Amino acid sequence: MPPALLTHLVGGIPLLQHEHVAVLYRGQAEAYRHAGFLAEGLGRGDLCYYLAPRSYHGEMLARLRGQVPALEGCLCSGLLSIEEGPHDFSTLRKTCQRIFLEAERERAPAVRWLEEGIWPQPAGFPMPNFFEFHALLNYQVKHYPSVALCQYDLNQFEARHLFSAIAVHRHLIVQGTLVRDNPFYIPAEKFIPLSPEERERDLLQLFREVGFEVERLLAALAGYGRLRPESGNP
C-alpha cells in the first residue's frame, strides 16, 4: 500500500508519511511559515522536534503559542523538543535515534521533524557530516510514521552547499511547488562514498544549462515538479 497522507502544508501541499523534504526559500520571515506543521502535530499527539539556531527559537515559540494553548505542557512532557544542534556527528545521530525510539515507546501517532538548515554554522558542525546525516535521515523516516521537513534559506545558506542539500533529499519544495520525485536525489549508500565532485556532477551540468544562475536553477526544478502533476497527489 502507498504511504498514508500525514498533513497538508500551507498552500495545500500534501506530505505523506515517511517523506524527507527540503524546502528552499528566501528570507527569514519565511522560516516560520510552517509553524503550523508542528502545531497541528502537537494537537494530534505527534512527537515534534525543532532544530534551528537559538536566534530562531523565540519567534517559533511565539508562533506556536498562538496556535497551541497547552504549549508549556508539550514542552514539559517532551512532546515538543527545541534544540540548536550539537557540535558532532555522533551526538546528532544519537539524538535522532532517541527521538524515534521515544516516539515508539510512547506510541506517538507520528514524528514531525522541522529543521532550519543553517544551524551547523553557529553550532560549529562540519558541513560534510551534515549532508551525510541527511542522507541517512532518509532511512530513519522509513522506520516510523514521520515527515522530516528541512528548510534552507538561500539568503543565508551558502550556494556552494546547495547541490548537496538537493542531492540528499528525496523530495523538494521549490517556489511553492512540490517535487516529490527529485531527479537529482542520491540514496545514502551511493551518496556517502562519492567525492564532492561526483555528488554534484549532474546538478553542475544543469547549472551550466541555466547559465550558472541560482534562480534559474530553482525555476528549472520547480518546472520539473509542475511537469509531473501526479507527484503532488498522495
C-alpha positions as MATLAB code, in Angstrom:
seq = 'MPPALLTHLVGGIPLLQHEHVAVLYRGQAEAYRHAGFLAEGLGRGDLCYYLAPRSYHGEMLARLRGQVPALEGCLCSGLLSIEEGPHDFSTLRKTCQRIFLEAERERAPAVRWLEEGIWPQPAGFPMPNFFEFHALLNYQVKHYPSVALCQYDLNQFEARHLFSAIAVHRHLIVQGTLVRDNPFYIPAEKFIPLSPEERERDLLQLFREVGFEVERLLAALAGYGRLRPESGNP';
ca = [
       0.000    0.000    0.000;
       1.237    3.550   -0.699;
       2.192    5.737    2.302;
      -0.713    7.460    4.037;
      -1.207   11.223    3.970;
       0.234   12.899    7.087;
      -0.761   16.530    6.504;
      -1.117   19.438    4.088;
       1.286   22.357    4.368;
       0.343   25.982    3.785;
      -0.676   26.228    0.136;
      -2.249   22.777    0.159;
       0.991   20.848   -0.421;
       0.404   17.232    0.667;
       3.017   15.392    2.712;
       2.907   11.626    3.007;
       4.220    9.567    5.881;
       7.910    8.615    5.597;
       8.905   11.635    3.490;
      12.091   13.702    3.883;
      11.540   17.071    2.228;
      13.823   20.056    1.555;
      12.108   23.459    1.445;
      14.146   26.042   -0.485;
      13.131   29.631    0.275;
      14.454   33.168    0.739;
      14.133   35.484    3.767;
      13.985   34.710    7.479;
      10.332   35.735    7.676;
       9.569   32.573    5.676;
      11.364   30.409    8.242;
       8.220   30.331   10.384;
       5.778   29.728    7.553;
       5.340   26.090    8.520;
       4.937   26.548   12.270;
       1.503   25.043   11.730;
       3.191   21.785   10.741;
       4.344   21.455   14.352;
       1.219   22.982   15.897;
      -1.055   20.523   14.132;
       1.181   17.648   15.177;
       1.102   18.673   18.838;
      -2.671   18.798   18.696;
      -2.684   15.221   17.424;
      -0.146   13.918   19.915;
       2.712   13.595   17.420;
       6.257   13.832   18.756;
       7.628   17.113   17.368;
      11.253   18.227   17.074;
      12.525   21.656   16.027;
      16.224   22.050   15.209;
      17.361   25.613   14.493;
      19.802   28.307   15.633;
      18.926   29.687   19.074;
      18.038   33.043   17.497;
      15.057   31.341   15.793;
      13.614   29.716   18.899;
      11.814   32.726   20.353;
       9.824   33.529   17.231;
       8.937   29.902   16.607;
       7.711   29.542   20.204;
       5.659   32.730   19.827;
       4.023   31.356   16.676;
       3.291   28.057   18.375;
       1.825   29.717   21.479;
      -0.670   31.430   19.221;
      -1.818   28.038   17.920;
      -1.236   25.593   20.810;
      -2.898   26.638   24.118;
      -1.112   23.878   26.068;
       2.342   24.587   24.644;
       4.132   24.684   28.007;
       2.733   21.266   28.820;
       4.009   19.957   25.470;
       7.493   21.261   26.293;
       7.472   19.815   29.809;
       6.259   16.404   28.660;
       8.786   16.210   25.828;
       6.087   16.101   23.165;
       7.888   19.139   21.716;
      11.686   19.439   21.762;
      13.532   22.554   20.595;
      17.300   22.397   20.130;
      20.076   24.378   18.468;
      22.161   21.428   17.314;
      25.240   19.586   18.608;
      28.888   20.004   17.638;
      29.499   16.494   16.349;
      28.014   13.847   14.092;
      27.762   11.100   16.710;
      25.649   13.229   19.047;
      23.327   14.255   16.221;
      22.809   10.629   15.177;
      22.099    9.582   18.772;
      19.634   12.465   19.193;
      17.772   11.447   16.061;
      17.643    7.803   17.094;
      16.447    8.806   20.581;
      13.560   10.829   19.163;
      12.288    7.936   17.084;
      12.745    5.458   19.937;
      10.809    7.752   22.273;
       8.010    8.024   19.733;
       7.814    4.252   19.533;
       7.916    3.837   23.314;
       5.205    6.459   23.852;
       3.217    5.169   20.858;
       3.060    8.627   19.341;
       0.992    8.646   16.136;
       3.887   10.201   14.184;
       7.170   12.099   14.354;
       7.391   15.601   12.895;
      10.927   16.912   12.344;
      11.300   20.583   11.378;
      14.845   21.793   10.787;
      16.412   25.109    9.832;
      19.364   24.136    7.668;
      21.681   26.976    8.684;
      22.123   25.649   12.251;
      25.525   23.950   11.592;
      27.398   27.247   11.231;
      26.644   28.692   14.700;
      26.989   25.202   16.221;
      30.390   24.626   14.586;
      29.095   21.419   12.980;
      31.094   20.130    9.947;
      29.136   20.508    6.711;
      30.295   17.178    5.164;
      28.849   15.399    8.235;
      25.681   17.487    7.935;
      24.955   16.135    4.462;
      25.888   12.583    5.454;
      23.397   12.821    8.317;
      20.661   13.942    5.947;
      21.466   11.159    3.537;
      20.939    8.713    6.419;
      17.794   10.505    7.626;
      16.034    9.119    4.546;
      16.390    5.695    6.180;
      15.309    6.889    9.616;
      11.965    8.272    8.431;
      11.116    4.871    6.955;
      11.165    3.239   10.403;
       8.217    5.148   11.883;
       5.284    7.219   10.562;
       7.042   10.554   10.148;
       7.928   13.543    7.996;
      11.225   15.427    8.131;
      10.839   18.972    6.805;
      14.235   20.635    6.287;
      14.267   24.343    5.412;
      17.083   26.173    3.613;
      17.129   29.966    3.457;
      19.073   30.648    0.279;
      19.877   34.155    1.530;
      21.926   32.555    4.318;
      22.736   29.052    3.115;
      25.946   29.097    1.097;
      25.394   28.468   -2.606;
      28.318   26.024   -2.705;
      26.359   23.732   -0.376;
      23.101   23.938   -2.326;
      23.848   21.000   -4.625;
      24.496   18.644   -1.704;
      21.317   19.816    0.038;
      19.320   18.985   -3.085;
      21.055   15.641   -3.585;
      20.294   14.224   -0.117;
      16.542   14.963   -0.092;
      14.224   12.647   -1.959;
      11.576   15.400   -2.137;
      11.793   19.176   -2.642;
       9.538   22.198   -2.299;
      10.798   24.911   -4.644;
       8.959   28.154   -5.392;
       5.866   26.704   -3.741;
       5.954   23.598   -5.953;
       6.329   20.064   -4.624;
       8.887   17.960   -6.487;
       8.098   14.577   -4.983;
      10.381   12.777   -7.436;
      13.628   14.780   -7.140;
      15.579   13.734  -10.252;
      18.892   14.586   -8.542;
      18.327   12.610   -5.345;
      21.216   10.264   -4.447;
      20.464    7.455   -1.939;
      22.743    7.280    1.096;
      24.504    4.099    0.011;
      25.613    5.912   -3.161;
      25.997    9.455   -1.789;
      28.350    8.786    1.131;
      31.122    7.000   -0.842;
      31.130    9.651   -3.624;
      33.605   12.509   -3.845;
      32.175   16.068   -3.715;
      32.699   16.328   -7.478;
      30.806   13.107   -8.134;
      27.965   14.163   -5.835;
      27.496   17.380   -7.782;
      28.119   16.183  -11.351;
      24.558   16.061  -12.722;
      23.464   19.233  -10.920;
      26.522   21.087  -12.206;
      25.518   20.148  -15.720;
      22.027   21.553  -15.133;
      23.579   24.648  -13.544;
      25.611   25.204  -16.716;
      22.452   24.847  -18.803;
      20.745   27.643  -16.836;
      23.736   29.973  -17.111;
      25.072   29.406  -13.574;
      22.147   31.372  -12.103;
      20.641   30.028   -8.889;
      17.183   31.469   -9.585;
      17.073   29.798  -12.984;
      18.189   26.536  -11.404;
      15.327   26.771   -8.890;
      12.877   27.613  -11.662;
      14.048   24.559  -13.612;
      13.478   22.324  -10.574;
      10.041   23.842   -9.946;
       9.225   23.372  -13.622;
      10.090   19.713  -13.339;
       7.632   19.410  -10.449;
       4.891   21.129  -12.456;
       5.504   18.820  -15.421;
       4.715   15.884  -13.127;
       1.447   16.980  -11.524;
       0.778   13.470  -10.240;
       3.730   13.960   -7.859;
       1.642   16.464   -5.902;
      -1.044   13.953   -5.018;
      -0.978   11.293   -2.301;
];
